mmCIF file of C-alpha atoms in Angstrom:
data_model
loop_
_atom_site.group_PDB
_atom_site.id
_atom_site.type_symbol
_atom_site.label_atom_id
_atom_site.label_comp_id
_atom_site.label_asym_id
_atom_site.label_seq_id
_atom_site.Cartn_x
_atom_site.Cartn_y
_atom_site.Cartn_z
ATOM 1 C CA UNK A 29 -73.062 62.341 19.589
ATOM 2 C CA UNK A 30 -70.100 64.770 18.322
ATOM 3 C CA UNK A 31 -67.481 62.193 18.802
ATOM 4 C CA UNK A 32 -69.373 59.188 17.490
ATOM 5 C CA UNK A 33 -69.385 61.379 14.534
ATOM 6 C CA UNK A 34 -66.296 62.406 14.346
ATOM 7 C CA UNK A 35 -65.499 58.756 14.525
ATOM 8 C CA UNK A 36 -67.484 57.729 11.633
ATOM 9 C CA UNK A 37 -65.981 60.233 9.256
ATOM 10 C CA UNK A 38 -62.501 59.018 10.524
ATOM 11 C CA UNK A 39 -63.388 55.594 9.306
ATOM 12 C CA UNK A 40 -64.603 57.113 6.487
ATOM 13 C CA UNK A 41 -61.552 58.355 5.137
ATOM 14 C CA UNK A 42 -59.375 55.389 5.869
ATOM 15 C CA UNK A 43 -61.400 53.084 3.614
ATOM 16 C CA UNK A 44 -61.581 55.582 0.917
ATOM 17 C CA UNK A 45 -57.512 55.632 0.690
ATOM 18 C CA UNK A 46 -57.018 52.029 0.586
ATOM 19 C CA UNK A 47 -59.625 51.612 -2.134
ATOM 20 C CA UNK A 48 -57.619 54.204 -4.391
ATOM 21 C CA UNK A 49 -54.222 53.088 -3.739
ATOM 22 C CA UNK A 50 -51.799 51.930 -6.556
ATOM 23 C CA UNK A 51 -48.454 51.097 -4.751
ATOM 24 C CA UNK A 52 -47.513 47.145 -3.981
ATOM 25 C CA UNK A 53 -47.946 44.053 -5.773
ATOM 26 C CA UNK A 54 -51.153 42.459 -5.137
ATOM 27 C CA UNK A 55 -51.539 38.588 -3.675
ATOM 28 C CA UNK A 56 -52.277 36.347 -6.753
ATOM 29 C CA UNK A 57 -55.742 34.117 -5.913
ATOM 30 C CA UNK A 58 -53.410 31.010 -7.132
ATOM 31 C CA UNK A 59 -50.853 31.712 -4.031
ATOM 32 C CA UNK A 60 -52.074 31.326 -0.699
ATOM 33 C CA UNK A 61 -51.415 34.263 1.670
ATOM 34 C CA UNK A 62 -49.626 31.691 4.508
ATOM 35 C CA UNK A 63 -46.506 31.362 1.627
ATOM 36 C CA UNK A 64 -43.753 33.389 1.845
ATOM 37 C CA UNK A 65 -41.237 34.946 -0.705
ATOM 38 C CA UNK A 66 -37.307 34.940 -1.453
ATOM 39 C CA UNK A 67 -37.188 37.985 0.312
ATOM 40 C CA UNK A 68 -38.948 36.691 3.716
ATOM 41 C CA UNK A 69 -36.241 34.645 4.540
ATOM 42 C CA UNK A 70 -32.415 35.563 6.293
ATOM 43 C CA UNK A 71 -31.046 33.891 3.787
ATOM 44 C CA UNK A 72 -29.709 35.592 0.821
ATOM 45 C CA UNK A 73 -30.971 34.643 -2.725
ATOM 46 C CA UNK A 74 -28.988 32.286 -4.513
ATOM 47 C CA UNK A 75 -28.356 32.595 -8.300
ATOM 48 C CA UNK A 76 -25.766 29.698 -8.721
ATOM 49 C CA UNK A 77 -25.813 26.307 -9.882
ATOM 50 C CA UNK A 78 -27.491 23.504 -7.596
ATOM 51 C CA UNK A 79 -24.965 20.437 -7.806
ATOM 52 C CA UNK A 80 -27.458 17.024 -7.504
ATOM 53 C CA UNK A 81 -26.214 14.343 -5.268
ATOM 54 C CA UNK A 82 -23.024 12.646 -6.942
ATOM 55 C CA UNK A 83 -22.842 15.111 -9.388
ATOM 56 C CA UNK A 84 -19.380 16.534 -9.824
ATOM 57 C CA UNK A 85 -17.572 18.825 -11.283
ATOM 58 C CA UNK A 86 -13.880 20.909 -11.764
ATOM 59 C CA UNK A 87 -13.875 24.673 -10.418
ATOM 60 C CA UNK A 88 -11.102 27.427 -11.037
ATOM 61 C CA UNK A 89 -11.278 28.312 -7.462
ATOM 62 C CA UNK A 90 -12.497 27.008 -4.242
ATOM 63 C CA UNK A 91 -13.261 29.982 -2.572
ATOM 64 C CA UNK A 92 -15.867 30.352 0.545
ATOM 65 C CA UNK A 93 -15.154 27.066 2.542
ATOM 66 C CA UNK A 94 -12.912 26.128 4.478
ATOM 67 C CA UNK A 95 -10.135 23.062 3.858
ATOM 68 C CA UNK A 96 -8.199 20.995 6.271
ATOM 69 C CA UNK A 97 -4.929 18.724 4.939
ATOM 70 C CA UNK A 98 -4.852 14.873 5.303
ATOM 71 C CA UNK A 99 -1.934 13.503 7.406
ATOM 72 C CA UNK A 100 -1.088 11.027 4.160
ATOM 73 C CA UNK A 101 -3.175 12.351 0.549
ATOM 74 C CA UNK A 102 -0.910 9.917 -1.617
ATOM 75 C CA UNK A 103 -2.994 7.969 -3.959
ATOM 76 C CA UNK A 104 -0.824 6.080 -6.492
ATOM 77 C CA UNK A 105 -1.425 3.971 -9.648
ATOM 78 C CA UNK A 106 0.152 3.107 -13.179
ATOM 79 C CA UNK A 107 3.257 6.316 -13.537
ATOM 80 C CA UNK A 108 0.455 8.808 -11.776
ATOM 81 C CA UNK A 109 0.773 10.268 -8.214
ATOM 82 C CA UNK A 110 -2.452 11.904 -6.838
ATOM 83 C CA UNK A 111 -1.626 13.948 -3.806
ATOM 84 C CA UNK A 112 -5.103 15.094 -2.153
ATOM 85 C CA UNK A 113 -3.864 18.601 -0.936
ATOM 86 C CA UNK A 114 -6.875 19.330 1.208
ATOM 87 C CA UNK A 115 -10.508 18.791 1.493
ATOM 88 C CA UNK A 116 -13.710 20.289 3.026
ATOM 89 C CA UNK A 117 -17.527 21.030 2.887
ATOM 90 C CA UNK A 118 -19.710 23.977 2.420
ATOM 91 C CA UNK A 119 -23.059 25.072 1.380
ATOM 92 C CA UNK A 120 -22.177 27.699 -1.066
ATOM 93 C CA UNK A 121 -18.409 27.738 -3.142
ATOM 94 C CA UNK A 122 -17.205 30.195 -4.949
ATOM 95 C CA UNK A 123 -15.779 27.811 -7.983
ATOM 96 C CA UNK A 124 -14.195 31.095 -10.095
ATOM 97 C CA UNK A 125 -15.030 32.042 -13.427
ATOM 98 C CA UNK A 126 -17.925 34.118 -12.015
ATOM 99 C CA UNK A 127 -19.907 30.952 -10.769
ATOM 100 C CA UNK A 128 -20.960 30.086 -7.811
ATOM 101 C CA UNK A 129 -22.280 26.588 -6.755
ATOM 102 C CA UNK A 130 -25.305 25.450 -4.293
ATOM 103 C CA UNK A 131 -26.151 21.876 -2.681
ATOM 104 C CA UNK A 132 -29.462 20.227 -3.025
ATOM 105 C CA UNK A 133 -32.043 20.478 0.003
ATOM 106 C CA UNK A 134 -30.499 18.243 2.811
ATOM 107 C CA UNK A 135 -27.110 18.190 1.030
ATOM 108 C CA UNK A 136 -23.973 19.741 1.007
ATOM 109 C CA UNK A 137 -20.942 20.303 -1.432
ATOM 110 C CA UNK A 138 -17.540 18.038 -0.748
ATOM 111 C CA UNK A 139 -14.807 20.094 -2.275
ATOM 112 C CA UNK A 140 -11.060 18.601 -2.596
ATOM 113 C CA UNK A 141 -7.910 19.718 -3.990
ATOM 114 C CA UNK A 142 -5.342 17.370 -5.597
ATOM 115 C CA UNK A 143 -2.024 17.900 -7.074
ATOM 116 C CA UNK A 144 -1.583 15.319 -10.071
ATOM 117 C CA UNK A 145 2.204 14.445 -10.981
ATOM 118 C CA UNK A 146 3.094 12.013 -13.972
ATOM 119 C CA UNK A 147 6.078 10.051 -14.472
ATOM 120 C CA UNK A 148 5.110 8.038 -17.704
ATOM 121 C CA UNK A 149 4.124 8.951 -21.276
ATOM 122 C CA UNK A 150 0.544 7.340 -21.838
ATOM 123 C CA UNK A 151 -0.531 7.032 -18.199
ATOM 124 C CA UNK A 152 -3.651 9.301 -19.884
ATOM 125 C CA UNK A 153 -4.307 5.891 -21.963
ATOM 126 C CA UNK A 154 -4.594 3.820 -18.905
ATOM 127 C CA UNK A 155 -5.341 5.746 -15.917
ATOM 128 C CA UNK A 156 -8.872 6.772 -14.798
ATOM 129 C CA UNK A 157 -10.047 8.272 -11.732
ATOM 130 C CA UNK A 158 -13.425 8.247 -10.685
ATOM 131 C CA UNK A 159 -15.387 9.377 -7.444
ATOM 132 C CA UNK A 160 -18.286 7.505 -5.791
ATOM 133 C CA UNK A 161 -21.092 8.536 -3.308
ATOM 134 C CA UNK A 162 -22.657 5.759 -1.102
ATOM 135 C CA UNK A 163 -21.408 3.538 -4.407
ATOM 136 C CA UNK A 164 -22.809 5.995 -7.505
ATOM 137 C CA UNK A 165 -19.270 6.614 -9.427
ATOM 138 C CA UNK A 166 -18.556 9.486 -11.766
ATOM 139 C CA UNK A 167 -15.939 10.082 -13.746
ATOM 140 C CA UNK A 168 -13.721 13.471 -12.549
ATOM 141 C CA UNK A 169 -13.871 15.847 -15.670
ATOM 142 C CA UNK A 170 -11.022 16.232 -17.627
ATOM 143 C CA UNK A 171 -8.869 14.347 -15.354
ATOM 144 C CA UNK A 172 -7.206 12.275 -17.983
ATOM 145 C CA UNK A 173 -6.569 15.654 -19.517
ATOM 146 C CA UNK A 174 -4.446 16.555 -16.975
ATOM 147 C CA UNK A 175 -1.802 13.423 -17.876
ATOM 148 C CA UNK A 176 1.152 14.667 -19.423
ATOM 149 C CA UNK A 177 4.084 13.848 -20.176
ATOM 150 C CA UNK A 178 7.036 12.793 -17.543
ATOM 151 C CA UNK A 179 7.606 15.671 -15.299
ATOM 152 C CA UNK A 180 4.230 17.208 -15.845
ATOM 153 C CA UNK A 181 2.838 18.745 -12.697
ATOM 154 C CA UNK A 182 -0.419 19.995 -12.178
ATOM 155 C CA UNK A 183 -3.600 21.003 -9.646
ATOM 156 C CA UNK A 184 -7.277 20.127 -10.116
ATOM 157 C CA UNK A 185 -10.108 21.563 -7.799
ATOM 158 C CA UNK A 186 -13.285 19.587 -7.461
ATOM 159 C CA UNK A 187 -16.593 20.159 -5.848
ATOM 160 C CA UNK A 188 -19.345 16.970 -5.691
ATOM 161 C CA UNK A 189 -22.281 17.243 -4.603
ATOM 162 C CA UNK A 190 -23.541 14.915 -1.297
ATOM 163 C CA UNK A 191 -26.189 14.077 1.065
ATOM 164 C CA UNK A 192 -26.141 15.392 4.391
ATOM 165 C CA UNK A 193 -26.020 11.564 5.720
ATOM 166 C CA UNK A 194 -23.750 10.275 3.354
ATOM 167 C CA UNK A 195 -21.858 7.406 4.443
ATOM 168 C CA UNK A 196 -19.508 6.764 1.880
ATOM 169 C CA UNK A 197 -16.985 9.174 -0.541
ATOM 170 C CA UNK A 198 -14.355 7.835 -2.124
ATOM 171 C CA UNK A 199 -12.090 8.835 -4.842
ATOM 172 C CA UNK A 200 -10.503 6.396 -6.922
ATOM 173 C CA UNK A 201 -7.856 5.680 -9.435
ATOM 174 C CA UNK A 202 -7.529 2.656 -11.521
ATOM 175 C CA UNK A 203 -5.566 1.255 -14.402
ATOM 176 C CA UNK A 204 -7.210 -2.068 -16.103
ATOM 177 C CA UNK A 205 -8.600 -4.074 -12.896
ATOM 178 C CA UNK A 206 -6.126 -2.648 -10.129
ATOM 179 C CA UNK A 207 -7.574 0.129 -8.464
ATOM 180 C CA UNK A 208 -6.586 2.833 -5.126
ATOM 181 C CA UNK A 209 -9.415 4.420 -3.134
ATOM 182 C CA UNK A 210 -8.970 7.098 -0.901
ATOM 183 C CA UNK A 211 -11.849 7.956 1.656
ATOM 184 C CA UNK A 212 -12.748 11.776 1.024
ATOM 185 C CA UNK A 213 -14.399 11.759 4.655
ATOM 186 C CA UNK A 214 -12.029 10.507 6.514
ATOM 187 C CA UNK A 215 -8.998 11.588 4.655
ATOM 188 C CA UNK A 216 -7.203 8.330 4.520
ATOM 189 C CA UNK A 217 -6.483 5.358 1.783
ATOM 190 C CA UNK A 218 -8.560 2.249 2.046
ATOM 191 C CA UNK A 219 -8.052 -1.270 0.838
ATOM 192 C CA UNK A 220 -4.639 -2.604 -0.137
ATOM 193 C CA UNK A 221 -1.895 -0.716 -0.374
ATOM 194 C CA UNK A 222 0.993 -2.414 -2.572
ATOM 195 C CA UNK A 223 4.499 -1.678 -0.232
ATOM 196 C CA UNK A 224 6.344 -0.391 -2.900
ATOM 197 C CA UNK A 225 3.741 2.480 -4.740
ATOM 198 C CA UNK A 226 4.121 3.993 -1.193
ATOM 199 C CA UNK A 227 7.750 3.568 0.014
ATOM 200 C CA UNK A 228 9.053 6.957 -2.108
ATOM 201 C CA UNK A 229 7.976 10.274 -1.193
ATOM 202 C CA UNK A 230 8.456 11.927 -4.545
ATOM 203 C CA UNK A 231 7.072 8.650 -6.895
ATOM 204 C CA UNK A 232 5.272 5.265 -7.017
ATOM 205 C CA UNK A 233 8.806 3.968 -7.155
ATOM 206 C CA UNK A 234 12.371 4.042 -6.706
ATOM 207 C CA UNK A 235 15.240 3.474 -8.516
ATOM 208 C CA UNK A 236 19.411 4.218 -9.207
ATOM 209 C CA UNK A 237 21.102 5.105 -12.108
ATOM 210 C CA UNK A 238 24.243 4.804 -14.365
ATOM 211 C CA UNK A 239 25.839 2.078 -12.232
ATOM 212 C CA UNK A 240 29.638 0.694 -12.912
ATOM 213 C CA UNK A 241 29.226 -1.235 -15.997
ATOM 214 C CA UNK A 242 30.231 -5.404 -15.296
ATOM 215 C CA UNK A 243 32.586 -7.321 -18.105
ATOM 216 C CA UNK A 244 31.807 -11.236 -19.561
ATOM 217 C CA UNK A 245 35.590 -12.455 -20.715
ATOM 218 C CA UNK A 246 35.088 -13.936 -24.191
ATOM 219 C CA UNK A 247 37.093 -15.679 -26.672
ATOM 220 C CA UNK A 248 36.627 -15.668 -30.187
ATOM 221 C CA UNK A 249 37.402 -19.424 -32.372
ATOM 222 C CA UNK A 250 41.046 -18.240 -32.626
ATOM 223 C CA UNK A 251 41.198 -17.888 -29.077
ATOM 224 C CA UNK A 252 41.455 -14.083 -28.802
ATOM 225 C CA UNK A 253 40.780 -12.339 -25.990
ATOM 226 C CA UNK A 254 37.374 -9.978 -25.670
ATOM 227 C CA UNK A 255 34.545 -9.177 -23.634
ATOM 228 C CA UNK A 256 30.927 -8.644 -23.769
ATOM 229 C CA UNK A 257 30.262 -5.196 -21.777
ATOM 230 C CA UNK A 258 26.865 -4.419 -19.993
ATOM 231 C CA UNK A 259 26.799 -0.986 -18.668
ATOM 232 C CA UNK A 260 23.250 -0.733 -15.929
ATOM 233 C CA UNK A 261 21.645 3.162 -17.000
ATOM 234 C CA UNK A 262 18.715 2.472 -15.084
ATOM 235 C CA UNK A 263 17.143 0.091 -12.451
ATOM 236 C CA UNK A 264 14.108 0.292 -11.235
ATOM 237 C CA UNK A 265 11.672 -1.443 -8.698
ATOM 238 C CA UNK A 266 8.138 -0.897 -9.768
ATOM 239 C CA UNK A 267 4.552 -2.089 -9.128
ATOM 240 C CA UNK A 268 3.950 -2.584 -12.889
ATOM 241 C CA UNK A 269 5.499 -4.746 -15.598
ATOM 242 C CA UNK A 270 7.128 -3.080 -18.013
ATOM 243 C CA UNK A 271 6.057 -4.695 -21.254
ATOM 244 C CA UNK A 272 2.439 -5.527 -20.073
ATOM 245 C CA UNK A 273 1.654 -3.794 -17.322
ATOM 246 C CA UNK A 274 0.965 -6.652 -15.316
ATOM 247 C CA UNK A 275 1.059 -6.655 -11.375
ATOM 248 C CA UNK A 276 3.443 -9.079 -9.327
ATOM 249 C CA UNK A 277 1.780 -12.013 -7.453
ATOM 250 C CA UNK A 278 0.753 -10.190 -4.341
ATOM 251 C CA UNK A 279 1.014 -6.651 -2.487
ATOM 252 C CA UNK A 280 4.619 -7.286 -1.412
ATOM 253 C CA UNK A 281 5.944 -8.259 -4.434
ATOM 254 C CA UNK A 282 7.020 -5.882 -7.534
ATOM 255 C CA UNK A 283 9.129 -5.993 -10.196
ATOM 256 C CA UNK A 284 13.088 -4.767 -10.670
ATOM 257 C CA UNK A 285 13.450 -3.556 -14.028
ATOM 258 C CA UNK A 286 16.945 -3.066 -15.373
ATOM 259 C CA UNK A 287 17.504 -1.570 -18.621
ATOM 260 C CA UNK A 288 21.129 -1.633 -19.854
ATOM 261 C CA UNK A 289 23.926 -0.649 -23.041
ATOM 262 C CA UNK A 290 25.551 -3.626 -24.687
ATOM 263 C CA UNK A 291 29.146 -2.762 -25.050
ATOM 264 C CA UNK A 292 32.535 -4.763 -26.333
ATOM 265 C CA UNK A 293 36.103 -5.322 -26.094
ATOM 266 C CA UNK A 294 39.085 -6.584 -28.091
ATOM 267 C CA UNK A 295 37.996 -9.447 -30.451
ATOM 268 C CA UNK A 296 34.231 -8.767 -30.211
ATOM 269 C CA UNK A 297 34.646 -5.283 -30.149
ATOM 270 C CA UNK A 298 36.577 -5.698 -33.640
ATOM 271 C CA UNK A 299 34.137 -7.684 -35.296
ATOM 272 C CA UNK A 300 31.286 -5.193 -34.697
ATOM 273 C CA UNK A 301 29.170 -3.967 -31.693
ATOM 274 C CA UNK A 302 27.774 -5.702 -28.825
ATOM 275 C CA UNK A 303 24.341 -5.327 -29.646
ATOM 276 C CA UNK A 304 24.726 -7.713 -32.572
ATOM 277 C CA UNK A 305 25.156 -10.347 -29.868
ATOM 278 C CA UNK A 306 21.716 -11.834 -28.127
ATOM 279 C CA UNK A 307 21.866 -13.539 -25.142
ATOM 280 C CA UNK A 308 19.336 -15.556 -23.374
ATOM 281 C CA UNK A 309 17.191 -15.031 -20.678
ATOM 282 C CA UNK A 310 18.688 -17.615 -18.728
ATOM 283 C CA UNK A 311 22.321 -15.963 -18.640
ATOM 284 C CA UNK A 312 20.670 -13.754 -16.137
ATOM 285 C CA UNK A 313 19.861 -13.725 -12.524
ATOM 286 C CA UNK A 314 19.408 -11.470 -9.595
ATOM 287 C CA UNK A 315 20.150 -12.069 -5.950
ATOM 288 C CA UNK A 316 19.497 -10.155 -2.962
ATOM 289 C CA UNK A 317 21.270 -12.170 -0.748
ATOM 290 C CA UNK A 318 18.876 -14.804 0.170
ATOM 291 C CA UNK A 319 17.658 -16.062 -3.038
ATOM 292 C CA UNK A 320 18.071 -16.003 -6.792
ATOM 293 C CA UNK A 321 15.531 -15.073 -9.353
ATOM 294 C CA UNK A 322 15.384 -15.357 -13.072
ATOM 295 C CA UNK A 323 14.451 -12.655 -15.746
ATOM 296 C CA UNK A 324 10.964 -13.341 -16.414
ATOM 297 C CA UNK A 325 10.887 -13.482 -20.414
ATOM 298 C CA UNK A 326 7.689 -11.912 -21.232
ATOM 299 C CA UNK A 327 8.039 -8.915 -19.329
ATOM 300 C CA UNK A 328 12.347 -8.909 -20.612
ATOM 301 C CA UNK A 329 12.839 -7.382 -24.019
ATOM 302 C CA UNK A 330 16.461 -8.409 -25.335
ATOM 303 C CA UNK A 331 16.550 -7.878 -29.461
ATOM 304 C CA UNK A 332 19.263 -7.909 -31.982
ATOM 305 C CA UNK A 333 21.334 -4.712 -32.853
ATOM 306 C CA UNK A 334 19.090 -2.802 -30.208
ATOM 307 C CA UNK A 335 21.178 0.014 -28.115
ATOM 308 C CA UNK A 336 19.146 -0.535 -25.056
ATOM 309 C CA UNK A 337 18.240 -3.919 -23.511
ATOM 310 C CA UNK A 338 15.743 -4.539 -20.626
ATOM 311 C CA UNK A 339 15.611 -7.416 -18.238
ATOM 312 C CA UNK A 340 12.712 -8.017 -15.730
ATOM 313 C CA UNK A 341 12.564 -9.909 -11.986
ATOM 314 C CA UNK A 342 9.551 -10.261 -9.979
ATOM 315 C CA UNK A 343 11.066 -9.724 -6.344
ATOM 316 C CA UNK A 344 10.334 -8.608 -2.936
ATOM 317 C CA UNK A 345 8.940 -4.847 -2.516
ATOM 318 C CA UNK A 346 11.775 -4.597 0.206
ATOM 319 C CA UNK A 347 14.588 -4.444 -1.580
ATOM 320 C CA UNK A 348 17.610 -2.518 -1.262
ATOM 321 C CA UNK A 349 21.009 -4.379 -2.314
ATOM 322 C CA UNK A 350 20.879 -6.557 -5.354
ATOM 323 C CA UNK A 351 23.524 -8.228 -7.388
ATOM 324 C CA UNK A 352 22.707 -8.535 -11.008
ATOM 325 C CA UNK A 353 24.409 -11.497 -12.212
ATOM 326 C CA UNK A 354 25.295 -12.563 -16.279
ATOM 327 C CA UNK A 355 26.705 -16.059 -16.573
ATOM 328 C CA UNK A 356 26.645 -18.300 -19.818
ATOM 329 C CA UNK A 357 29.240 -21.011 -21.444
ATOM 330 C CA UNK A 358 28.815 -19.263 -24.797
ATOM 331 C CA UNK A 359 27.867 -16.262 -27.098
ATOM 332 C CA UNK A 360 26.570 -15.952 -30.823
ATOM 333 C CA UNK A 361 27.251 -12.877 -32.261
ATOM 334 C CA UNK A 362 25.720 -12.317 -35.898
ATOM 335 C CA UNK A 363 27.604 -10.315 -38.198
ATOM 336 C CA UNK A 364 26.441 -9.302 -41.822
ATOM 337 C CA UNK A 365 24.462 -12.726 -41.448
ATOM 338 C CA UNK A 366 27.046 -15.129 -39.820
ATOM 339 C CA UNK A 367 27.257 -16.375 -36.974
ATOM 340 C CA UNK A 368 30.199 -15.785 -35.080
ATOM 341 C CA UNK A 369 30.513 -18.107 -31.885
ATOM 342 C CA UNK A 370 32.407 -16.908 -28.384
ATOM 343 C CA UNK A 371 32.816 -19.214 -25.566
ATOM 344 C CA UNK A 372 32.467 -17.149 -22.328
ATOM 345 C CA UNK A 373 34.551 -17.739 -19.157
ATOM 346 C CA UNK A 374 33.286 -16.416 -15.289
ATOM 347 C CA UNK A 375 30.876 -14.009 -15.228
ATOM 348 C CA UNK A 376 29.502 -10.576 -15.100
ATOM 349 C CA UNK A 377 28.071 -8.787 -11.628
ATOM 350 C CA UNK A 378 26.475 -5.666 -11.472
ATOM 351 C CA UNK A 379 25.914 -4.447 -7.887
ATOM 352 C CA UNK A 380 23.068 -2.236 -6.838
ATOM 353 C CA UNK A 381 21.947 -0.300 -3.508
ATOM 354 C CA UNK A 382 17.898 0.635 -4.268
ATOM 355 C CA UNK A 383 16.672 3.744 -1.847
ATOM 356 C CA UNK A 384 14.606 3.122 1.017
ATOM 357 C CA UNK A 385 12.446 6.122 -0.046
#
């Protein structure tokens, strides 16, 4: 009897200091006991932004994952070079600025690094890059932003966000309807890759400069001796045309641009300069010792009294040694509004060795 009171008041007691307690937030009626909290879990809280499937966006820093290095990240277009440095996923980035960014349930972030180079001035005019998941594309902010001038060297930092099971990530660059995808899963280009955006290390082309200047013997209508001068400053094979922007006929084609000074000698040189003298498309050709081609006119610019005249051939990607040929019967040089014809003897060749890479 003693201890089955002794029990009782024992019981007693207990009950009596639950019912006064104040301590602990209570279970809400509208919450079932079985759900837990943030705190239940091993993983931390997470006050970042969520990035939604496709959704992508530029970071200061990509700190918290780890990145491995494609063996080739060159992705080329119109006067842009796209190097991907490196490339990797995580959960959780660090993206600087005091952010930090999250996947979706059953997703994960794809975070790349790419080192943008430009070599033209209004490649931010033409150039877009873009990048897709399982085929939804967005645009990469501020990437056109990042176009300078020639010379201008810069790194972006991206994150995007993907599905666990993706199948597909590419990045893209494209100028009017050419376009270079790179696969950000694999870490290698797709589709076609034109020969000659890819046969320089340093540029989507190649080129020489300041070669020995060629002469065109002339005579003026009293017989005198001269000779119509054109000194080569630049030459340079490239995927796009340099008036339009056109492409050559197929992958293994592009085009030789040669821009060159009009100069002169003895009896043109004393009647005024070179540049007052047009000639036509047809005085030019260019061989690489198999073939000749002619200056194609609409991508040539040759004007009256301009300093600096450009000529155009559509040739193989492949080549190296060129001979720039100027040949005509005769010359029409216009000086304060006459016409002053030259008859032209032989002809002008202006030898060329392009780079391999």
């Amino acid at each position: 009897m003693r201890r089955a009171l002794l029990l009782m008041a024992t019981v007693g007691s207990l009950v009596t200091g639950c019912a006064s307690g104040t301590e602990g937030t209570p279970v809400s009626a509208r919450e079932p006991r079985g759900k837990t909290t943030k705190t239940s879990t091993s993983r931390a809280p997470f006050h970042g932004e969520r990035l939604a499937d496709g959704e992508v966006v530029k970071v200061d820093e990509l700190d918290g994952i780890r990145l491995g290095s494609p063996d080739d990240g060159r992705l080329r277009n119109y006067g842009v070079d796209v190097d991907v440095v490196d490339f990797g996923t995580a959960d959780v980035v660090d993206g600087g600025a005091g952010t930090d960014y999250g996947a979706q349930e059953d997703s994960t972030l794809l975070a790349f690094r790419l080192r943008v180079a430009t070599f033209v001035d209004d490649a931010a005019e033409k150039v877009k890059a873009t990048v897709s998941v399982d085929g939804r594309q967005r645009s990469l902010p501020e990437f056109e932003y990042s176009l300078g001038g020639p010379g201008d060297d810069r790194t972006l930092q991206y994150l995007v966000g993907v599905p666990k099971d993706r199948r597909e990530v590419q990045l893209e660059l494209k100028y009017a309807d050419f376009a270079q995808q790179f696969d950000l899963l694999d870490g290698k280009r797709t589709g076609e890759q034109p020969d000659i955006l890819y046969r320089s290390d340093d540029a989507p082309f190649v080129y020489v400069e300041n070669l020995t200047p060629a002469k065109l013997p002339l005579a003026d209508e009293d017989g005198k001796p001269g000779a119509y001068v054109v000194g080569v400053t630049r030459a340079e094979l490239t995927y796009f045309g340099p008036e339009l922007g056109d492409v050559p006929a197929d992958k293994e084609k592009a085009w030789l641009v040669i821009d060159y000074e009009p100069g002169s000698e003895g009896s043109l040189d004393y009647l005024s300069e070179a540049s007052a003298c047009v000639p036509p498309f047809t005085a030019f050709t260019l061989n690489n010792g198999i073939q000749d081609y002619p200056a194609v006119d609409r991508q040539s610019k040759v004007e009256a009294l301009a300093s600096d005249q450009r000529l155009a051939f559509e040739v193989p990607a492949d080549l190296t040694d060129a001979t720039l040929t100027m040949k005509t019967t005769e010359l029409s040089c216009d000086f304060g509004g006459l016409a002053f014809p030259f008859t032209a003897s032989g002809e002008a060749k202006v030898t060329m060795t392009l780079p391999q890479d």
